[in-house]
CSV table of N, CA and C in Angstrom, one decimal:
chain,number,residue,atom,x,y,z
A,77,UNK,N,0.9,-1.2,0.0
A,77,UNK,CA,0.0,0.0,0.0
A,77,UNK,C,0.9,1.2,0.0
A,78,UNK,N,0.6,2.1,-0.9
A,78,UNK,CA,1.5,3.3,-1.0
A,78,UNK,C,0.7,4.6,-0.6
A,79,UNK,N,1.4,5.7,-0.6
A,79,UNK,CA,0.8,6.9,-0.1
A,79,UNK,C,-0.5,7.3,-0.9
A,80,UNK,N,-0.5,7.0,-2.2
A,80,UNK,CA,-1.6,7.4,-3.1
A,80,UNK,C,-2.9,6.6,-2.6
A,81,UNK,N,-2.7,5.4,-2.3
A,81,UNK,CA,-3.9,4.6,-1.9
A,81,UNK,C,-4.3,4.9,-0.5
A,82,UNK,N,-3.4,5.3,0.4
A,82,UNK,CA,-3.8,5.8,1.7
A,82,UNK,C,-4.6,7.1,1.6
A,83,UNK,N,-4.1,8.0,0.7
A,83,UNK,CA,-4.9,9.2,0.4
A,83,UNK,C,-6.3,8.9,-0.1
A,84,UNK,N,-6.4,7.9,-1.0
A,84,UNK,CA,-7.7,7.5,-1.5
A,84,UNK,C,-8.6,7.0,-0.4
A,85,UNK,N,-8.1,6.1,0.5
A,85,UNK,CA,-8.9,5.6,1.6
A,85,UNK,C,-9.3,6.8,2.5
A,86,UNK,N,-8.4,7.7,2.7
A,86,UNK,CA,-8.8,8.9,3.6
A,86,UNK,C,-9.9,9.7,2.9
A,87,UNK,N,-9.7,9.9,1.6
A,87,UNK,CA,-10.7,10.7,0.9
A,87,UNK,C,-12.1,10.0,0.9
A,88,UNK,N,-12.1,8.7,0.7
A,88,UNK,CA,-13.4,8.0,0.7
A,88,UNK,C,-14.1,8.0,2.1
A,89,UNK,N,-13.2,7.9,3.1
A,89,UNK,CA,-13.8,7.8,4.4
A,89,UNK,C,-14.3,9.1,4.9
A,90,UNK,N,-13.6,10.2,4.6
A,90,UNK,CA,-14.0,11.5,5.1
A,90,UNK,C,-14.7,12.4,4.1
A,91,UNK,N,-14.6,12.1,2.8
A,91,UNK,CA,-15.1,13.0,1.8
A,91,UNK,C,-16.5,12.6,1.3
A,92,UNK,N,-16.8,11.4,1.1
A,92,UNK,CA,-18.0,10.9,0.5
A,92,UNK,C,-19.2,11.0,1.5
A,93,UNK,N,-19.1,10.6,2.8
A,93,UNK,CA,-20.3,10.7,3.7
A,93,UNK,C,-20.9,12.1,3.8
A,94,UNK,N,-20.1,13.2,4.0
A,94,UNK,CA,-20.8,14.5,4.0
A,94,UNK,C,-21.5,14.8,2.7
A,95,UNK,N,-20.9,14.4,1.6
A,95,UNK,CA,-21.6,14.7,0.3
A,95,UNK,C,-22.9,14.0,0.2
A,96,UNK,N,-22.9,12.7,0.6
A,96,UNK,CA,-24.2,11.9,0.6
A,96,UNK,C,-25.2,12.5,1.6
A,97,UNK,N,-24.7,12.9,2.7
A,97,UNK,CA,-25.7,13.5,3.7
A,97,UNK,C,-26.3,14.8,3.2
A,98,UNK,N,-25.5,15.6,2.6
A,98,UNK,CA,-26.1,16.9,2.0
A,98,UNK,C,-27.0,16.6,0.8
A,99,UNK,N,-26.5,15.6,0.0
A,99,UNK,CA,-27.3,15.3,-1.2
A,99,UNK,C,-28.6,14.6,-0.9
A,100,UNK,N,-28.7,14.0,0.3
A,100,UNK,CA,-30.0,13.3,0.6
A,100,UNK,C,-30.9,14.1,1.5
A,101,UNK,N,-30.4,15.2,2.1
A,101,UNK,CA,-31.2,16.0,3.0
A,101,UNK,C,-31.1,17.4,2.6
A,102,UNK,N,-32.0,18.2,3.1
A,102,UNK,CA,-31.9,19.7,2.9
A,102,UNK,C,-32.7,20.2,1.7
A,103,UNK,N,-32.5,21.5,1.4
A,103,UNK,CA,-33.2,22.1,0.4
A,103,UNK,C,-32.6,21.6,-1.0
A,104,UNK,N,-33.3,22.0,-2.0
A,104,UNK,CA,-32.9,21.6,-3.4
A,104,UNK,C,-31.5,22.2,-3.7
A,105,UNK,N,-31.3,23.4,-3.3
A,105,UNK,CA,-30.0,24.0,-3.6
A,105,UNK,C,-28.9,23.3,-2.8
A,106,UNK,N,-29.1,22.9,-1.6
A,106,UNK,CA,-28.1,22.2,-0.8
A,106,UNK,C,-27.8,20.8,-1.5
A,107,UNK,N,-28.9,20.2,-2.0
A,107,UNK,CA,-28.7,18.9,-2.6
A,107,UNK,C,-27.8,19.0,-3.9
A,108,UNK,N,-28.1,20.1,-4.6
A,108,UNK,CA,-27.3,20.4,-5.8
A,108,UNK,C,-25.8,20.6,-5.4
A,109,UNK,N,-25.5,21.3,-4.3
A,109,UNK,CA,-24.2,21.5,-3.9
A,109,UNK,C,-23.5,20.2,-3.5
A,110,UNK,N,-24.3,19.3,-2.8
A,110,UNK,CA,-23.8,18.0,-2.4
A,110,UNK,C,-23.5,17.2,-3.7
A,111,UNK,N,-24.3,17.3,-4.7
A,111,UNK,CA,-24.0,16.6,-5.9
A,111,UNK,C,-22.7,17.1,-6.6
A,112,UNK,N,-22.6,18.4,-6.6
A,112,UNK,CA,-21.3,18.9,-7.2
A,112,UNK,C,-20.1,18.5,-6.4
A,113,UNK,N,-20.2,18.5,-5.1
A,113,UNK,CA,-19.0,18.2,-4.3
A,113,UNK,C,-18.7,16.7,-4.5
A,114,UNK,N,-19.8,15.8,-4.5
A,114,UNK,CA,-19.5,14.4,-4.7
A,114,UNK,C,-18.9,14.1,-6.0
A,115,UNK,N,-19.3,14.8,-7.1
A,115,UNK,CA,-18.6,14.6,-8.4
A,115,UNK,C,-17.1,15.0,-8.3
A,116,UNK,N,-16.8,16.0,-7.6
A,116,UNK,CA,-15.4,16.5,-7.5
A,116,UNK,C,-14.6,15.4,-6.7
A,117,UNK,N,-15.2,15.0,-5.6
A,117,UNK,CA,-14.5,14.0,-4.7
A,117,UNK,C,-14.3,12.7,-5.5
A,118,UNK,N,-15.3,12.2,-6.3
A,118,UNK,CA,-15.1,11.0,-7.0
A,118,UNK,C,-14.0,11.1,-8.1
A,119,UNK,N,-14.0,12.3,-8.7
A,119,UNK,CA,-13.0,12.6,-9.7
A,119,UNK,C,-11.6,12.5,-9.1
A,120,UNK,N,-11.4,13.1,-8.0
A,120,UNK,CA,-10.1,13.1,-7.3
A,120,UNK,C,-9.8,11.6,-6.9
A,121,UNK,N,-10.8,10.9,-6.5
A,121,UNK,CA,-10.6,9.5,-6.1
A,121,UNK,C,-10.1,8.7,-7.3
A,122,UNK,N,-10.6,8.9,-8.5
A,122,UNK,CA,-10.1,8.2,-9.6
A,122,UNK,C,-8.7,8.6,-10.0
A,123,UNK,N,-8.4,9.9,-9.8
A,123,UNK,CA,-7.0,10.3,-10.1
A,123,UNK,C,-6.0,9.7,-9.1
A,124,UNK,N,-6.4,9.7,-7.8
A,124,UNK,CA,-5.5,9.1,-6.8
A,124,UNK,C,-5.3,7.6,-7.0
A,125,UNK,N,-6.4,6.9,-7.4
A,125,UNK,CA,-6.4,5.5,-7.7
A,125,UNK,C,-5.5,5.2,-8.9
A,126,UNK,N,-5.5,6.1,-9.9
A,126,UNK,CA,-4.7,5.9,-11.1
A,126,UNK,C,-3.2,6.0,-10.7
A,127,UNK,N,-2.9,6.9,-9.8
A,127,UNK,CA,-1.5,7.1,-9.4
A,127,UNK,C,-1.1,5.9,-8.5
A,128,UNK,N,-2.0,5.4,-7.6
A,128,UNK,CA,-1.7,4.3,-6.7
A,128,UNK,C,-1.5,3.0,-7.4
A,129,UNK,N,-2.2,2.7,-8.4
A,129,UNK,CA,-2.1,1.5,-9.1
A,129,UNK,C,-1.3,1.6,-10.4
A,130,UNK,N,-0.9,2.8,-10.8
A,130,UNK,CA,-0.2,3.1,-12.0
A,130,UNK,C,-0.9,2.6,-13.2
A,131,UNK,N,-2.2,3.0,-13.3
A,131,UNK,CA,-3.0,2.6,-14.5
A,131,UNK,C,-3.6,3.9,-15.0
A,132,UNK,N,-3.4,4.1,-16.3
A,132,UNK,CA,-3.9,5.3,-16.9
A,132,UNK,C,-5.4,5.3,-17.2
A,133,UNK,N,-5.9,4.1,-17.2
A,133,UNK,CA,-7.4,4.0,-17.6
A,133,UNK,C,-8.2,4.7,-16.5
A,134,UNK,N,-7.8,4.7,-15.2
A,134,UNK,CA,-8.5,5.4,-14.2
A,134,UNK,C,-8.4,6.9,-14.4
A,135,UNK,N,-7.3,7.4,-15.0
A,135,UNK,CA,-7.2,8.8,-15.3
A,135,UNK,C,-8.3,9.1,-16.4
A,136,UNK,N,-8.4,8.2,-17.3
A,136,UNK,CA,-9.5,8.5,-18.4
A,136,UNK,C,-10.9,8.6,-17.8
A,137,UNK,N,-11.1,7.7,-16.8
A,137,UNK,CA,-12.4,7.8,-16.1
A,137,UNK,C,-12.6,9.2,-15.4
A,138,UNK,N,-11.5,9.6,-14.8
A,138,UNK,CA,-11.6,10.9,-14.1
A,138,UNK,C,-11.8,12.0,-15.0
A,139,UNK,N,-11.2,12.0,-16.2
A,139,UNK,CA,-11.4,13.1,-17.2
A,139,UNK,C,-12.8,13.0,-17.7
A,140,UNK,N,-13.4,11.9,-18.0
A,140,UNK,CA,-14.7,11.8,-18.5
A,140,UNK,C,-15.7,12.3,-17.4
A,141,UNK,N,-15.5,11.9,-16.2
A,141,UNK,CA,-16.4,12.3,-15.1
A,141,UNK,C,-16.3,13.9,-14.9
A,142,UNK,N,-15.1,14.4,-15.1
A,142,UNK,CA,-14.9,15.9,-15.0
A,142,UNK,C,-15.7,16.6,-16.0
A,143,UNK,N,-15.8,16.0,-17.2
A,143,UNK,CA,-16.6,16.6,-18.3
A,143,UNK,C,-18.1,16.4,-18.1
A,144,UNK,N,-18.5,15.2,-17.7
A,144,UNK,CA,-19.9,14.9,-17.6
A,144,UNK,C,-20.5,15.4,-16.4
A,145,UNK,N,-19.8,15.6,-15.3
A,145,UNK,CA,-20.3,16.1,-14.0
A,145,UNK,C,-21.0,17.4,-14.1
A,146,UNK,N,-20.4,18.4,-14.7
A,146,UNK,CA,-21.2,19.7,-14.8
A,146,UNK,C,-22.4,19.6,-15.7
A,147,UNK,N,-22.4,18.7,-16.7
A,147,UNK,CA,-23.6,18.5,-17.5
A,147,UNK,C,-24.7,17.9,-16.7
A,148,UNK,N,-24.4,16.9,-15.8
A,148,UNK,CA,-25.3,16.4,-14.9
A,148,UNK,C,-25.9,17.4,-13.9
A,149,UNK,N,-25.1,18.4,-13.5
A,149,UNK,CA,-25.5,19.5,-12.7
A,149,UNK,C,-26.5,20.3,-13.4
A,150,UNK,N,-26.2,20.6,-14.7
A,150,UNK,CA,-27.1,21.4,-15.5
A,150,UNK,C,-28.5,20.7,-15.7
A,151,UNK,N,-28.5,19.4,-15.9
A,151,UNK,CA,-29.7,18.7,-16.0
A,151,UNK,C,-30.5,18.7,-14.7
A,152,UNK,N,-29.8,18.5,-13.6
A,152,UNK,CA,-30.5,18.6,-12.3
A,152,UNK,C,-31.1,20.0,-12.1
A,153,UNK,N,-30.3,21.0,-12.4
A,153,UNK,CA,-30.8,22.4,-12.3
A,153,UNK,C,-32.0,22.7,-13.2
A,154,UNK,N,-32.0,22.1,-14.4
A,154,UNK,CA,-33.0,22.3,-15.4
A,154,UNK,C,-34.4,21.8,-14.8
A,155,UNK,N,-34.3,20.6,-14.3
A,155,UNK,CA,-35.5,20.0,-13.7
A,155,UNK,C,-35.9,20.8,-12.4
A,156,UNK,N,-34.9,21.3,-11.7
A,156,UNK,CA,-35.2,22.1,-10.5
A,156,UNK,C,-35.7,23.5,-10.9
A,157,UNK,N,-35.2,24.0,-12.0
A,157,UNK,CA,-35.4,25.4,-12.5
A,157,UNK,C,-36.7,26.0,-12.3
A,158,UNK,N,-37.3,26.8,-12.6
A,158,UNK,CA,-38.6,27.5,-12.5
A,158,UNK,C,-39.6,27.0,-11.5
A,159,UNK,N,-39.3,26.0,-10.7
A,159,UNK,CA,-40.3,25.5,-9.8
A,159,UNK,C,-39.8,25.9,-8.4
A,160,UNK,N,-40.6,26.5,-7.6
A,160,UNK,CA,-40.3,26.8,-6.3
A,160,UNK,C,-41.2,26.0,-5.4
A,161,UNK,N,-40.9,26.0,-4.1
A,161,UNK,CA,-41.7,25.2,-3.2
A,161,UNK,C,-43.1,25.8,-3.1
A,162,UNK,N,-43.2,27.1,-3.1
A,162,UNK,CA,-44.6,27.7,-3.1
A,162,UNK,C,-45.4,27.4,-4.3
A,163,UNK,N,-44.7,27.3,-5.5
A,163,UNK,CA,-45.4,27.0,-6.7
A,163,UNK,C,-45.9,25.6,-6.7
A,164,UNK,N,-45.1,24.7,-6.2
A,164,UNK,CA,-45.5,23.3,-6.1
A,164,UNK,C,-46.7,23.1,-5.1
A,165,UNK,N,-46.7,23.8,-4.0
A,165,UNK,CA,-47.7,23.8,-3.0
A,165,UNK,C,-49.0,24.3,-3.6
A,166,UNK,N,-48.9,25.4,-4.4
A,166,UNK,CA,-50.1,26.0,-5.0
A,166,UNK,C,-50.7,25.1,-6.0
A,167,UNK,N,-49.9,24.4,-6.8
A,167,UNK,CA,-50.4,23.5,-7.8
A,167,UNK,C,-51.1,22.3,-7.1
A,168,UNK,N,-50.5,21.8,-6.0
A,168,UNK,CA,-51.1,20.7,-5.3
A,168,UNK,C,-52.4,21.1,-4.7
A,169,UNK,N,-52.5,22.3,-4.2
A,169,UNK,CA,-53.8,22.8,-3.6
A,169,UNK,C,-54.9,23.0,-4.7
A,170,UNK,N,-54.5,23.3,-5.9
A,170,UNK,CA,-55.5,23.4,-7.0
A,170,UNK,C,-55.9,22.0,-7.5
A,171,UNK,N,-55.2,21.0,-7.1
A,171,UNK,CA,-55.5,19.7,-7.6
A,171,UNK,C,-54.7,19.2,-8.8
A,172,UNK,N,-53.7,20.0,-9.2
A,172,UNK,CA,-52.9,19.6,-10.4
A,172,UNK,C,-51.8,18.7,-10.1
A,173,UNK,N,-51.4,18.5,-8.8
A,173,UNK,CA,-50.3,17.6,-8.5
A,173,UNK,C,-50.8,16.3,-8.0
A,174,UNK,N,-51.5,15.5,-8.8
A,174,UNK,CA,-52.0,14.2,-8.5
A,174,UNK,C,-51.0,13.2,-8.6
């Protein structure tokens, strides 16, 4: 076990649980921030793993995730976009949210 893999274990142990906690609880904006942070943490995880095992394929995964991650954030924000909590409650009160 080398320094890179120890850093990977440290990152997974202390980095992912807060991201999952924020992404599963809180307001929509907080969940979006948790999603962004989790994408960054997983990207760094792949980079550290690539260095630890000396395999460039993990670096490719990190690069793909770094490109696709912001696109996923945009999709999440698009579905979240123009709808507020008050608007959703108003729609449900009118009978439109069945």
